[in-house]
Short mmCIF file of C-alpha atoms in Angstrom, two decimals:
data_model
loop_
_atom_site.label_atom_id
_atom_site.label_comp_id
_atom_site.label_asym_id
_atom_site.label_seq_id
_atom_site.Cartn_x
_atom_site.Cartn_y
_atom_site.Cartn_z
CA SER C 1 -26.32 -13.25 42.42
CA MET C 2 -27.10 -9.96 40.29
CA GLN C 3 -24.15 -8.74 38.59
CA ARG C 4 -23.33 -4.89 39.71
CA CYS C 5 -23.08 -2.00 37.19
CA LEU C 6 -19.06 -1.82 35.90
CA VAL C 7 -19.51 1.92 35.42
CA TYR C 8 -20.21 3.49 38.72
CA PRO C 9 -18.17 2.60 41.96
CA ASN C 10 -19.36 -0.40 43.82
CA VAL C 11 -18.51 1.27 47.44
CA ALA C 12 -19.74 -1.58 49.32
CA SER C 13 -17.51 -4.13 47.84
CA GLY C 14 -14.45 -1.78 47.54
CA THR C 15 -13.82 -2.74 44.17
CA GLY C 16 -13.93 0.86 42.40
CA PHE C 17 -15.17 1.72 39.20
CA PHE C 18 -15.05 -2.02 37.33
CA GLY C 19 -17.29 -3.89 39.98
CA HIS C 20 -15.07 -6.96 39.23
CA GLU C 21 -11.28 -7.45 39.60
CA LYS C 22 -10.93 -9.19 36.13
CA GLU C 23 -12.70 -6.41 34.33
CA ARG C 24 -10.36 -3.95 35.98
CA LYS C 25 -7.37 -5.91 34.72
CA LYS C 26 -8.85 -6.14 31.33
CA ALA C 27 -9.56 -2.57 31.36
CA ILE C 28 -5.82 -1.85 32.61
CA SER C 29 -4.47 -4.13 29.98
CA SER C 30 -6.55 -2.55 27.04
CA SER C 31 -5.47 0.74 27.95
CA ARG C 32 -1.70 -0.24 27.86
CA ARG C 33 -2.21 -1.63 24.48
CA ALA C 34 -3.89 1.48 23.47
CA VAL C 35 -1.09 3.76 24.55
CA GLY C 36 1.45 1.06 22.90
CA ILE C 37 -0.57 1.34 19.64
CA LEU C 38 -0.61 5.16 19.68
CA SER C 39 2.98 5.51 20.50
CA ALA C 40 3.74 3.05 17.59
CA THR C 41 1.36 5.06 15.28
CA MET C 42 2.88 8.41 15.92
CA ALA C 43 6.31 7.10 15.62
CA ASN C 44 5.30 5.69 12.23
CA GLU C 45 3.73 8.81 11.20
CA GLU C 46 6.97 10.96 11.92
CA THR C 47 8.80 7.99 9.90
CA ARG C 48 6.45 8.62 7.05
CA GLU C 49 6.44 11.98 7.13
CA GLU C 50 10.56 12.00 6.82
CA GLU C 51 10.05 9.24 3.98
CA LEU C 52 7.68 11.67 2.20
CA GLU C 53 9.92 14.51 2.73
CA GLU C 54 13.20 12.52 1.24
CA GLU C 55 10.99 11.24 -1.73
CA LYS C 56 10.00 14.93 -2.20
CA ILE C 57 13.65 15.86 -2.42
CA LEU C 58 14.48 13.07 -4.93
CA VAL C 59 11.52 14.04 -7.12
CA GLN C 60 12.96 17.34 -7.41
CA ARG C 61 16.28 16.29 -8.04
CA ALA C 62 15.11 13.91 -10.64
CA GLN C 63 12.79 16.42 -12.32
CA GLY C 64 16.12 18.61 -12.41
CA GLY C 65 17.68 15.90 -14.25
CA ASN C 66 19.66 13.87 -11.80
CA THR C 67 19.30 10.40 -12.98
CA HIS C 68 20.72 8.86 -9.61
CA ALA C 69 17.75 10.23 -8.09
CA PHE C 70 15.44 8.74 -10.06
CA GLU C 71 17.15 5.43 -9.86
CA GLU C 72 16.94 5.92 -5.79
CA LEU C 73 13.05 6.35 -6.52
CA ILE C 74 13.02 2.78 -8.44
CA ARG C 75 15.23 1.03 -5.62
CA ARG C 76 12.61 2.47 -2.97
CA TYR C 77 9.60 1.32 -4.74
CA HIS C 78 10.47 -1.77 -6.95
CA GLY C 79 9.63 -4.12 -4.25
CA LYS C 80 6.17 -3.19 -3.52
CA LEU C 81 5.16 -2.48 -7.25
CA TYR C 82 6.51 -5.67 -7.94
CA GLY C 83 4.72 -7.29 -5.39
CA LEU C 84 1.59 -5.39 -6.50
CA LEU C 85 1.84 -6.49 -10.13
CA TYR C 86 2.57 -9.97 -9.08
CA ASN C 87 -0.36 -10.50 -7.24
CA MET C 88 -2.61 -9.33 -9.86
CA THR C 89 -0.88 -11.14 -12.75
CA SER C 90 0.15 -14.35 -11.08
CA ASN C 91 3.02 -14.09 -13.63
CA ARG C 92 6.71 -13.37 -12.66
CA GLU C 93 7.64 -12.45 -16.21
CA ASP C 94 4.52 -10.33 -16.97
CA ALA C 95 5.04 -8.59 -13.50
CA GLU C 96 8.65 -7.64 -14.47
CA ASP C 97 7.76 -6.52 -17.61
CA MET C 98 5.33 -4.10 -16.58
CA LEU C 99 7.21 -3.01 -13.97
CA GLN C 100 9.52 -1.70 -16.51
CA GLU C 101 6.63 -0.13 -18.03
CA VAL C 102 5.59 1.62 -15.20
CA PHE C 103 9.09 3.03 -14.46
CA ALA C 104 9.37 4.39 -17.91
CA LYS C 105 5.76 6.05 -17.76
CA ALA C 106 6.73 7.40 -14.28
CA TYR C 107 9.69 8.64 -15.97
CA GLN C 108 7.99 10.47 -18.77
CA PHE C 109 5.62 11.86 -16.42
CA LEU C 110 8.35 13.07 -14.05
CA PRO C 111 8.33 16.85 -15.50
CA ARG C 112 4.57 17.10 -15.13
CA PHE C 113 4.45 16.06 -11.53
CA LYS C 114 3.09 18.45 -9.15
CA GLY C 115 3.55 16.80 -5.82
CA GLN C 116 -0.14 17.06 -4.98
CA SER C 117 0.09 13.33 -3.86
CA SER C 118 3.25 11.23 -2.92
CA PHE C 119 5.43 9.83 -6.23
CA TYR C 120 4.85 6.57 -5.18
CA THR C 121 1.04 7.07 -5.12
CA ARG C 122 1.28 8.19 -8.89
CA MET C 123 3.45 4.99 -9.75
CA TYR C 124 0.94 2.84 -8.00
CA ARG C 125 -2.01 4.55 -10.16
CA ILE C 126 0.14 3.88 -13.33
CA ALA C 127 0.83 0.00 -12.21
CA ILE C 128 -2.77 -0.65 -11.53
CA ASN C 129 -3.92 1.06 -14.84
CA ARG C 130 -1.30 -0.88 -16.77
CA THR C 131 -2.32 -4.00 -15.13
CA ILE C 132 -5.99 -3.73 -15.62
CA ASN C 133 -5.33 -2.95 -19.54
CA PHE C 134 -3.00 -5.97 -19.71
CA LEU C 135 -5.49 -8.43 -18.01
CA ILE C 136 -8.35 -7.22 -20.35
CA THR C 137 -5.99 -7.77 -23.13
CA ARG C 138 -5.27 -11.28 -22.05
CA GLN C 139 -8.66 -12.27 -21.50
CA ARG C 140 -9.71 -11.13 -24.86
CA CYS C 141 -6.87 -13.17 -26.36
CA PHE C 142 -8.07 -16.16 -24.04
CA ASN C 143 -11.50 -15.74 -25.47
CA LYS C 144 -10.40 -15.47 -29.05
CA PHE C 145 -8.15 -18.34 -28.94
CA LYS C 146 -11.02 -20.36 -27.38
CA ARG C 147 -13.29 -19.36 -30.02
CA THR C 148 -11.11 -20.55 -32.76
CA ASN C 149 -10.16 -23.79 -31.18
CA VAL C 150 -13.31 -25.18 -30.03
CA ALA C 151 -14.40 -28.36 -31.85
CA ARG C 152 -16.74 -28.04 -34.47
CA PRO C 153 -19.30 -30.66 -35.16
#
């Protein structure tokens, strides 16, 4: 039997726009999921906006000399940045050492921070750049070690 077009109503069979009950149920389920995802996305966007506003206030306070505000920024982003550094280096000690350097550089950069992006974005960039430099240096050291310790005939 020929399958009917799913776009136009199938008046003869009384199945409406979808032609098949199974397709209709799929479409309903899909649209419900889409509504749920949209609602969750909107809620996440509102939460994200609130977090960005809180971050902005903390950065302004830290720029004004409030060390507690900077400590709160460190608390907020420690886990995310540590995870990033650890995933790139596969070494806990290296990740923790670099994380301290990232926070020190972020603190030094604080007076010049203009807020054109989030402060986390700036710390993320510092972390990525620091890790890339570390990995390049580590590879150079490894290559140098390899060259000097190769058995010579």
